[in-house]
Amino acid sequence: MKAIDRVYKILSTRHRDEKLTTQQVAAAVGLTRGVVSSYLSQLAKTGKIAKSGTRPVFWEVNAPASAFDAFIGAQGSLHDVVASCREAIVYPPHGLPILITGPSGVGKSFLARVIFNEAQRTGIIPAEGRFVVLNAADYANNPELLSSVLFGYKKGAFTGANADSPGLLDRADNGYLFLDEIHRLPPAAQEKLFSLLDSGDFYPLGENKQVHHVNVRFVFATTEDTTNVLLKTFLRRVPLQVALPPFIARTLNERTTLVLNAFKNEAKRINQPVQITLPTLINLANTNAPGNVGMMENRVKLLCAAAYAQSADDANPILVGQDNGLHITITADTALQRLQLLPTQITHIFAQLATRLAQSLQDTDDINEQNLVVRQTMRTLTNLTDAALIDPLQQQLQTAAKTVLRNRYGIRLPQDNSFWRRNAVALYCVQMGINQSDNTAFTTLANLIQTKYPRSAYLFSQLIPQIAEAHAEAIWIMFPLLMQPVVKDVESIPYNGILLAHGESTAASIQSVVNNLCGNYLFESFDMPIDVSIHEINQRVQNYLATQRAGKSGTFVLFDMGSLNQMFSEIKKTQDQKLLVINNLTTAMALDVGLRMQRKDSFTTIARASHRYGETTGTQYFEGLSDQKNIIVSCMSGVGLSEEIRRMMRNTLSGKEQIITMDYKDLRSTLDNHDQRFFDKTQFVLTTTDITTDLDIAIVNIYDIMENQGFHHLVRLLTDAGEQPANCQHFMDQLLKFFSIEGIRDRLQFLNPDVVINEVEKITTSYQDYYGIELAGKVRLNLYMHLALMIERMLLASQRADKASAIKIDTDQEREFFSVSHTIFHGIEVKYNFKVADYEISLMYQLLSPYI
């Protein structure tokens, strides 16, 4: 056989109803693409095959109409079944027996009839050949009767056999015998078929001498597992077994066509057009009942009967379903062939398209490039689609986009018809029968889109349930086509926004208002039952954030009620992003946050602005006690003392640290109930008592810093936090002055402690400067107390006792001290008009002598 003839034979047998590219033909026949291209051109010139399309070019056999054309799915999911049946028909000398398996109602009997029609059409059997049917179930309880009906009988074979009677095998001579429910055929009857299948010979009932010979082709059918119900010796004589799938396992396009074909039959029956609403069509196409196609056809009959009974005018189409403007009109003459696009070819085209898009995404092309790639492919497919389904699909797509994208997310797509037409064609091609057996290319494409356009991909994923089956991975082919006009704006938002509220639609309502007023996808919402747990809420938030793969600038969670800290902590456990949590959700609050998100304000700006939403609103945007370096001040004697210490720290330190005052009881509770991370920014705790804790936090007792060692410890902590030593000394001076005032306030009788303390500080500083010493805080505190009380004594006449005579000066150091002291006290003596007695100076000497 010449190579060109082999090409044609393969096309006309294995690929008779397909459109193949040149490369596909080359792969099928095992020749190079260049050689095959030349052969295909020659075959096209002779009219044996037809050429269509441009990029790519498709080739198909110009074959006459086949009986299999009426078998829905012959060019799609049942292509291999039909191809095997064709081969069984033409195989010499008498074809091959065929066993059809599958559940009840899937079309086994119809396929058997189509096989007979095709054999008759092609002249394999004569025109007078018959199609004889025997349902073995009708004789399941009477095997003798079954044998007599099947094989015939001789006169006298049994009581009542008054004459010879031919059986169904004789009637089927030169034709086909279809044995349905073959599993009900008893083993004895199966054994009688052995020789018949081998040679065409059999003996009628009662005959044991004269063999009968017939030329019968067999088709068997069963709903059962053949290995359990048929003899192995019988199965060996039936080389071809084909299985028909359940109705629901067929492609959506095939199910739709089967439904429309059922309506076409009813339109023919009542001689009146039928209008089917799209929801009704989809509902019937998704029928998943034991009766399969048969059950669906019965439902169609009942629906048409009900619609016919309500029809007021026989001249108008009857309407099946509630009129919503989306309907298809079917008449007795409607051609359904174009609804059966060639799924194999479409799958191939879409697989190539998915690969091209994936490469474009990996090459970091923008969405416009990917949009053009898809539009180019859609141009080659538009002329293959049928307006009967494209029109309602376009309306369905626009309705879904309005309901999901616009109403919920504020996304408005173009209104021009050509945009929606292209998308409807793409949706039709996806729904009509993309082969899902190998969806690797589509899955890869979906993953790449979700990585590059995470926010837009999320919106698209919300739309998918409204327009396609869940398993239709090929739907992602539509993404660049449908979402291209809005991708730039959607992806420009650097944040994630989430609204949480108890009730059926509270959060969704606020989401819709805010997203639409802002005109962009800013917030997702989750409406929750009243009794929902914080864990369940957090799980929903985590699942959502996992789909976003964006929002690195931060996440904003607004909720109606609950624990602010608990909500923040739960979400933050699994999130590295910045997080702001706000409670007591309102529409105005969400709108303000949304506008700031859209304006791309910084996270800190938005977080700080949230403090102005009202006294009842709580916000948290940091993990732990604070998001700044901080010092905790907590005094056992009360918050008042803590606040005074904070005031001193603010006045003396640089302000780099946040000073947080806390009630002592709250401090203990906070230390006991939080981990180390909560105090991550805390430099140390300043308090008036010793505190023990397992946490790695410095605890500084205020009274300890009165000693040099404690003071230097405080200085180290403050300098580690970025403070200058001078600021530390300034704070210490203020602290000593404060404690001195508080200590002498009740002991002074008439002097103002706030005034005298300044004099005391000058005197103490003069001694330190003269002797070059640095007195410890505790010494200075004692000195402050002594000097303040001394000044008051000097002012009281009763205190001017003559004690100087008792003072004895023995050393030069003492003489120097007395001399220096008179100089230091000269200013205050003049100011207050008194004389400091040597006795008082001697007391000062006793206090300071260890340090000079």
PDB file of N, CA and C in Angstrom, residues 673-744:
ATOM      1  N   ASN A 673       1.092  35.860  82.550  1.00  0.00           N
ATOM      2  CA  ASN A 673       0.202  35.345  81.497  1.00  0.00           C
ATOM      3  C   ASN A 673       0.707  35.552  80.077  1.00  0.00           C
ATOM      4  N   HIS A 674       1.926  36.022  79.918  1.00  0.00           N
ATOM      5  CA  HIS A 674       2.455  36.230  78.572  1.00  0.00           C
ATOM      6  C   HIS A 674       3.846  35.636  78.470  1.00  0.00           C
ATOM      7  N   ASP A 675       4.219  35.319  77.203  1.00  0.00           N
ATOM      8  CA  ASP A 675       5.536  34.746  76.990  1.00  0.00           C
ATOM      9  C   ASP A 675       6.549  35.836  76.679  1.00  0.00           C
ATOM     10  N   GLN A 676       7.770  35.397  76.385  1.00  0.00           N
ATOM     11  CA  GLN A 676       8.864  36.338  76.160  1.00  0.00           C
ATOM     12  C   GLN A 676       8.591  37.278  74.998  1.00  0.00           C
ATOM     13  N   ARG A 677       7.905  36.768  73.956  1.00  0.00           N
ATOM     14  CA  ARG A 677       7.657  37.597  72.772  1.00  0.00           C
ATOM     15  C   ARG A 677       6.836  38.833  73.096  1.00  0.00           C
ATOM     16  N   PHE A 678       5.952  38.713  74.095  1.00  0.00           N
ATOM     17  CA  PHE A 678       5.100  39.835  74.460  1.00  0.00           C
ATOM     18  C   PHE A 678       5.933  41.023  74.938  1.00  0.00           C
ATOM     19  N   PHE A 679       7.104  40.758  75.551  1.00  0.00           N
ATOM     20  CA  PHE A 679       7.961  41.811  76.095  1.00  0.00           C
ATOM     21  C   PHE A 679       9.192  42.034  75.221  1.00  0.00           C
ATOM     22  N   ASP A 680       9.062  41.698  73.934  1.00  0.00           N
ATOM     23  CA  ASP A 680      10.209  41.755  73.027  1.00  0.00           C
ATOM     24  C   ASP A 680      10.821  43.154  72.969  1.00  0.00           C
ATOM     25  N   LYS A 681      10.018  44.204  73.078  1.00  0.00           N
ATOM     26  CA  LYS A 681      10.497  45.582  72.975  1.00  0.00           C
ATOM     27  C   LYS A 681      10.751  46.225  74.345  1.00  0.00           C
ATOM     28  N   THR A 682      10.470  45.498  75.414  1.00  0.00           N
ATOM     29  CA  THR A 682      10.626  46.064  76.754  1.00  0.00           C
ATOM     30  C   THR A 682      12.091  46.048  77.175  1.00  0.00           C
ATOM     31  N   GLN A 683      12.640  47.244  77.539  1.00  0.00           N
ATOM     32  CA  GLN A 683      14.042  47.352  77.938  1.00  0.00           C
ATOM     33  C   GLN A 683      14.243  46.883  79.375  1.00  0.00           C
ATOM     34  N   PHE A 684      13.380  47.321  80.284  1.00  0.00           N
ATOM     35  CA  PHE A 684      13.431  46.875  81.672  1.00  0.00           C
ATOM     36  C   PHE A 684      12.178  47.345  82.390  1.00  0.00           C
ATOM     37  N   VAL A 685      11.992  46.816  83.584  1.00  0.00           N
ATOM     38  CA  VAL A 685      10.868  47.209  84.437  1.00  0.00           C
ATOM     39  C   VAL A 685      11.441  47.953  85.639  1.00  0.00           C
ATOM     40  N   LEU A 686      10.935  49.168  85.886  1.00  0.00           N
ATOM     41  CA  LEU A 686      11.361  49.973  87.027  1.00  0.00           C
ATOM     42  C   LEU A 686      10.247  49.935  88.066  1.00  0.00           C
ATOM     43  N   THR A 687      10.581  49.437  89.266  1.00  0.00           N
ATOM     44  CA  THR A 687       9.544  49.262  90.277  1.00  0.00           C
ATOM     45  C   THR A 687      10.104  49.574  91.659  1.00  0.00           C
ATOM     46  N   THR A 688       9.247  49.510  92.686  1.00  0.00           N
ATOM     47  CA  THR A 688       9.674  49.850  94.048  1.00  0.00           C
ATOM     48  C   THR A 688       9.840  48.614  94.918  1.00  0.00           C
ATOM     49  N   THR A 689       9.789  47.437  94.309  1.00  0.00           N
ATOM     50  CA  THR A 689       9.956  46.209  95.074  1.00  0.00           C
ATOM     51  C   THR A 689      10.631  45.162  94.203  1.00  0.00           C
ATOM     52  N   ASP A 690      11.171  44.157  94.832  1.00  0.00           N
ATOM     53  CA  ASP A 690      11.811  43.075  94.081  1.00  0.00           C
ATOM     54  C   ASP A 690      10.728  42.148  93.511  1.00  0.00           C
ATOM     55  N   ILE A 691      10.870  41.801  92.216  1.00  0.00           N
ATOM     56  CA  ILE A 691       9.906  40.921  91.535  1.00  0.00           C
ATOM     57  C   ILE A 691      10.672  39.752  90.936  1.00  0.00           C
ATOM     58  N   THR A 692      10.170  38.558  91.134  1.00  0.00           N
ATOM     59  CA  THR A 692      10.765  37.378  90.504  1.00  0.00           C
ATOM     60  C   THR A 692       9.899  36.924  89.337  1.00  0.00           C
ATOM     61  N   THR A 693      10.535  36.551  88.235  1.00  0.00           N
ATOM     62  CA  THR A 693       9.830  36.069  87.046  1.00  0.00           C
ATOM     63  C   THR A 693      10.741  35.141  86.268  1.00  0.00           C
ATOM     64  N   ASP A 694      10.146  34.209  85.538  1.00  0.00           N
ATOM     65  CA  ASP A 694      10.911  33.284  84.700  1.00  0.00           C
ATOM     66  C   ASP A 694      11.302  33.908  83.371  1.00  0.00           C
ATOM     67  N   LEU A 695      10.747  35.065  83.077  1.00  0.00           N
ATOM     68  CA  LEU A 695      11.032  35.734  81.812  1.00  0.00           C
ATOM     69  C   LEU A 695      12.378  36.437  81.865  1.00  0.00           C
ATOM     70  N   ASP A 696      13.000  36.574  80.713  1.00  0.00           N
ATOM     71  CA  ASP A 696      14.299  37.249  80.628  1.00  0.00           C
ATOM     72  C   ASP A 696      14.076  38.754  80.495  1.00  0.00           C
ATOM     73  N   ILE A 697      13.675  39.383  81.596  1.00  0.00           N
ATOM     74  CA  ILE A 697      13.400  40.820  81.626  1.00  0.00           C
ATOM     75  C   ILE A 697      14.113  41.417  82.840  1.00  0.00           C
ATOM     76  N   ALA A 698      14.842  42.506  82.621  1.00  0.00           N
ATOM     77  CA  ALA A 698      15.542  43.166  83.728  1.00  0.00           C
ATOM     78  C   ALA A 698      14.523  43.861  84.624  1.00  0.00           C
ATOM     79  N   ILE A 699      14.586  43.573  85.937  1.00  0.00           N
ATOM     80  CA  ILE A 699      13.728  44.214  86.923  1.00  0.00           C
ATOM     81  C   ILE A 699      14.618  45.118  87.783  1.00  0.00           C
ATOM     82  N   VAL A 700      14.386  46.423  87.807  1.00  0.00           N
ATOM     83  CA  VAL A 700      15.215  47.383  88.533  1.00  0.00           C
ATOM     84  C   VAL A 700      14.406  47.968  89.683  1.00  0.00           C
ATOM     85  N   ASN A 701      14.917  47.787  90.886  1.00  0.00           N
ATOM     86  CA  ASN A 701      14.287  48.369  92.065  1.00  0.00           C
ATOM     87  C   ASN A 701      14.768  49.813  92.207  1.00  0.00           C
ATOM     88  N   ILE A 702      13.841  50.733  92.299  1.00  0.00           N
ATOM     89  CA  ILE A 702      14.189  52.153  92.374  1.00  0.00           C
ATOM     90  C   ILE A 702      15.138  52.432  93.545  1.00  0.00           C
ATOM     91  N   TYR A 703      14.916  51.752  94.668  1.00  0.00           N
ATOM     92  CA  TYR A 703      15.749  52.012  95.839  1.00  0.00           C
ATOM     93  C   TYR A 703      17.156  51.458  95.660  1.00  0.00           C
ATOM     94  N   ASP A 704      17.301  50.456  94.780  1.00  0.00           N
ATOM     95  CA  ASP A 704      18.642  49.922  94.522  1.00  0.00           C
ATOM     96  C   ASP A 704      19.497  50.913  93.750  1.00  0.00           C
ATOM     97  N   ILE A 705      18.874  51.734  92.929  1.00  0.00           N
ATOM     98  CA  ILE A 705      19.670  52.666  92.117  1.00  0.00           C
ATOM     99  C   ILE A 705      20.190  53.833  92.962  1.00  0.00           C
ATOM    100  N   MET A 706      19.758  53.891  94.205  1.00  0.00           N
ATOM    101  CA  MET A 706      20.332  54.893  95.104  1.00  0.00           C
ATOM    102  C   MET A 706      21.779  54.532  95.457  1.00  0.00           C
ATOM    103  N   GLU A 707      22.145  53.254  95.310  1.00  0.00           N
ATOM    104  CA  GLU A 707      23.515  52.803  95.496  1.00  0.00           C
ATOM    105  C   GLU A 707      24.248  52.897  94.159  1.00  0.00           C
ATOM    106  N   ASN A 708      25.573  53.063  94.250  1.00  0.00           N
ATOM    107  CA  ASN A 708      26.347  53.213  93.005  1.00  0.00           C
ATOM    108  C   ASN A 708      26.182  52.027  92.070  1.00  0.00           C
ATOM    109  N   GLN A 709      26.203  50.831  92.643  1.00  0.00           N
ATOM    110  CA  GLN A 709      26.099  49.639  91.791  1.00  0.00           C
ATOM    111  C   GLN A 709      24.761  49.611  91.055  1.00  0.00           C
ATOM    112  N   GLY A 710      23.695  49.892  91.771  1.00  0.00           N
ATOM    113  CA  GLY A 710      22.374  49.914  91.135  1.00  0.00           C
ATOM    114  C   GLY A 710      22.242  51.016  90.109  1.00  0.00           C
ATOM    115  N   PHE A 711      22.842  52.171  90.422  1.00  0.00           N
ATOM    116  CA  PHE A 711      22.780  53.291  89.484  1.00  0.00           C
ATOM    117  C   PHE A 711      23.512  52.957  88.182  1.00  0.00           C
ATOM    118  N   HIS A 712      24.686  52.363  88.325  1.00  0.00           N
ATOM    119  CA  HIS A 712      25.449  52.018  87.116  1.00  0.00           C
ATOM    120  C   HIS A 712      24.726  50.936  86.302  1.00  0.00           C
ATOM    121  N   HIS A 713      24.014  50.045  86.976  1.00  0.00           N
ATOM    122  CA  HIS A 713      23.190  49.049  86.256  1.00  0.00           C
ATOM    123  C   HIS A 713      22.107  49.747  85.443  1.00  0.00           C
ATOM    124  N   LEU A 714      21.476  50.731  86.061  1.00  0.00           N
ATOM    125  CA  LEU A 714      20.439  51.495  85.340  1.00  0.00           C
ATOM    126  C   LEU A 714      21.043  52.228  84.151  1.00  0.00           C
ATOM    127  N   VAL A 715      22.218  52.804  84.350  1.00  0.00           N
ATOM    128  CA  VAL A 715      22.880  53.529  83.256  1.00  0.00           C
ATOM    129  C   VAL A 715      23.157  52.595  82.089  1.00  0.00           C
ATOM    130  N   ARG A 716      23.630  51.376  82.389  1.00  0.00           N
ATOM    131  CA  ARG A 716      23.906  50.414  81.307  1.00  0.00           C
ATOM    132  C   ARG A 716      22.636  50.085  80.531  1.00  0.00           C
ATOM    133  N   LEU A 717      21.548  49.871  81.256  1.00  0.00           N
ATOM    134  CA  LEU A 717      20.282  49.546  80.579  1.00  0.00           C
ATOM    135  C   LEU A 717      19.823  50.696  79.696  1.00  0.00           C
ATOM    136  N   LEU A 718      19.952  51.906  80.193  1.00  0.00           N
ATOM    137  CA  LEU A 718      19.498  53.069  79.421  1.00  0.00           C
ATOM    138  C   LEU A 718      20.410  53.343  78.227  1.00  0.00           C
ATOM    139  N   THR A 719      21.722  53.210  78.421  1.00  0.00           N
ATOM    140  CA  THR A 719      22.632  53.435  77.289  1.00  0.00           C
ATOM    141  C   THR A 719      22.464  52.353  76.230  1.00  0.00           C
ATOM    142  N   ASP A 720      22.167  51.116  76.656  1.00  0.00           N
ATOM    143  CA  ASP A 720      21.878  50.052  75.677  1.00  0.00           C
ATOM    144  C   ASP A 720      20.644  50.399  74.858  1.00  0.00           C
ATOM    145  N   ALA A 721      19.731  51.133  75.462  1.00  0.00           N
ATOM    146  CA  ALA A 721      18.513  51.542  74.747  1.00  0.00           C
ATOM    147  C   ALA A 721      18.746  52.790  73.906  1.00  0.00           C
ATOM    148  N   GLY A 722      19.970  53.354  73.971  1.00  0.00           N
ATOM    149  CA  GLY A 722      20.292  54.496  73.132  1.00  0.00           C
ATOM    150  C   GLY A 722      20.378  55.819  73.854  1.00  0.00           C
ATOM    151  N   GLU A 723      20.362  55.813  75.187  1.00  0.00           N
ATOM    152  CA  GLU A 723      20.424  57.053  75.946  1.00  0.00           C
ATOM    153  C   GLU A 723      21.880  57.508  76.158  1.00  0.00           C
ATOM    154  N   GLN A 724      22.049  58.836  76.340  1.00  0.00           N
ATOM    155  CA  GLN A 724      23.340  59.397  76.673  1.00  0.00           C
ATOM    156  C   GLN A 724      23.538  59.356  78.199  1.00  0.00           C
ATOM    157  N   PRO A 725      24.770  59.133  78.693  1.00  0.00           N
ATOM    158  CA  PRO A 725      25.015  59.104  80.141  1.00  0.00           C
ATOM    159  C   PRO A 725      24.548  60.360  80.861  1.00  0.00           C
ATOM    160  N   ALA A 726      24.692  61.510  80.190  1.00  0.00           N
ATOM    161  CA  ALA A 726      24.261  62.765  80.826  1.00  0.00           C
ATOM    162  C   ALA A 726      22.772  62.740  81.113  1.00  0.00           C
ATOM    163  N   ASN A 727      22.001  62.156  80.202  1.00  0.00           N
ATOM    164  CA  ASN A 727      20.556  62.055  80.422  1.00  0.00           C
ATOM    165  C   ASN A 727      20.260  61.147  81.614  1.00  0.00           C
ATOM    166  N   CYS A 728      21.057  60.098  81.737  1.00  0.00           N
ATOM    167  CA  CYS A 728      20.863  59.171  82.850  1.00  0.00           C
ATOM    168  C   CYS A 728      21.119  59.892  84.181  1.00  0.00           C
ATOM    169  N   GLN A 729      22.197  60.707  84.217  1.00  0.00           N
ATOM    170  CA  GLN A 729      22.516  61.433  85.441  1.00  0.00           C
ATOM    171  C   GLN A 729      21.436  62.461  85.760  1.00  0.00           C
ATOM    172  N   HIS A 730      20.937  63.078  84.699  1.00  0.00           N
ATOM    173  CA  HIS A 730      19.870  64.070  84.890  1.00  0.00           C
ATOM    174  C   HIS A 730      18.627  63.424  85.487  1.00  0.00           C
ATOM    175  N   PHE A 731      18.293  62.233  84.999  1.00  0.00           N
ATOM    176  CA  PHE A 731      17.137  61.516  85.550  1.00  0.00           C
ATOM    177  C   PHE A 731      17.382  61.166  87.016  1.00  0.00           C
ATOM    178  N   MET A 732      18.611  60.729  87.324  1.00  0.00           N
ATOM    179  CA  MET A 732      18.927  60.377  88.710  1.00  0.00           C
ATOM    180  C   MET A 732      18.782  61.591  89.625  1.00  0.00           C
ATOM    181  N   ASP A 733      19.253  62.738  89.152  1.00  0.00           N
ATOM    182  CA  ASP A 733      19.138  63.953  89.952  1.00  0.00           C
ATOM    183  C   ASP A 733      17.676  64.282  90.224  1.00  0.00           C
ATOM    184  N   GLN A 734      16.849  64.167  89.203  1.00  0.00           N
ATOM    185  CA  GLN A 734      15.422  64.465  89.373  1.00  0.00           C
ATOM    186  C   GLN A 734      14.763  63.464  90.311  1.00  0.00           C
ATOM    187  N   LEU A 735      15.179  62.220  90.213  1.00  0.00           N
ATOM    188  CA  LEU A 735      14.603  61.188  91.062  1.00  0.00           C
ATOM    189  C   LEU A 735      14.951  61.449  92.533  1.00  0.00           C
ATOM    190  N   LEU A 736      16.227  61.815  92.782  1.00  0.00           N
ATOM    191  CA  LEU A 736      16.648  62.103  94.153  1.00  0.00           C
ATOM    192  C   LEU A 736      15.923  63.322  94.703  1.00  0.00           C
ATOM    193  N   LYS A 737      15.796  64.317  93.872  1.00  0.00           N
ATOM    194  CA  LYS A 737      15.105  65.523  94.315  1.00  0.00           C
ATOM    195  C   LYS A 737      13.667  65.196  94.682  1.00  0.00           C
ATOM    196  N   PHE A 738      13.029  64.353  93.843  1.00  0.00           N
ATOM    197  CA  PHE A 738      11.637  64.000  94.110  1.00  0.00           C
ATOM    198  C   PHE A 738      11.499  63.234  95.423  1.00  0.00           C
ATOM    199  N   PHE A 739      12.355  62.219  95.605  1.00  0.00           N
ATOM    200  CA  PHE A 739      12.251  61.432  96.832  1.00  0.00           C
ATOM    201  C   PHE A 739      12.625  62.254  98.068  1.00  0.00           C
ATOM    202  N   SER A 740      13.549  63.206  97.896  1.00  0.00           N
ATOM    203  CA  SER A 740      13.902  64.077  99.015  1.00  0.00           C
ATOM    204  C   SER A 740      12.717  64.944  99.409  1.00  0.00           C
ATOM    205  N   ILE A 741      12.085  65.513  98.427  1.00  0.00           N
ATOM    206  CA  ILE A 741      10.911  66.348  98.707  1.00  0.00           C
ATOM    207  C   ILE A 741       9.839  65.545  99.410  1.00  0.00           C
ATOM    208  N   GLU A 742       9.594  64.324  98.877  1.00  0.00           N
ATOM    209  CA  GLU A 742       8.560  63.494  99.476  1.00  0.00           C
ATOM    210  C   GLU A 742       8.945  63.090 100.902  1.00  0.00           C
ATOM    211  N   GLY A 743      10.282  62.887 101.143  1.00  0.00           N
ATOM    212  CA  GLY A 743      10.722  62.455 102.449  1.00  0.00           C
ATOM    213  C   GLY A 743      10.663  63.556 103.493  1.00  0.00           C
ATOM    214  N   ILE A 744      10.931  64.809 103.073  1.00  0.00           N
ATOM    215  CA  ILE A 744      10.995  65.903 104.050  1.00  0.00           C
ATOM    216  C   ILE A 744       9.694  66.687 104.149  1.00  0.00           C
TER     217      ILE A 744
END
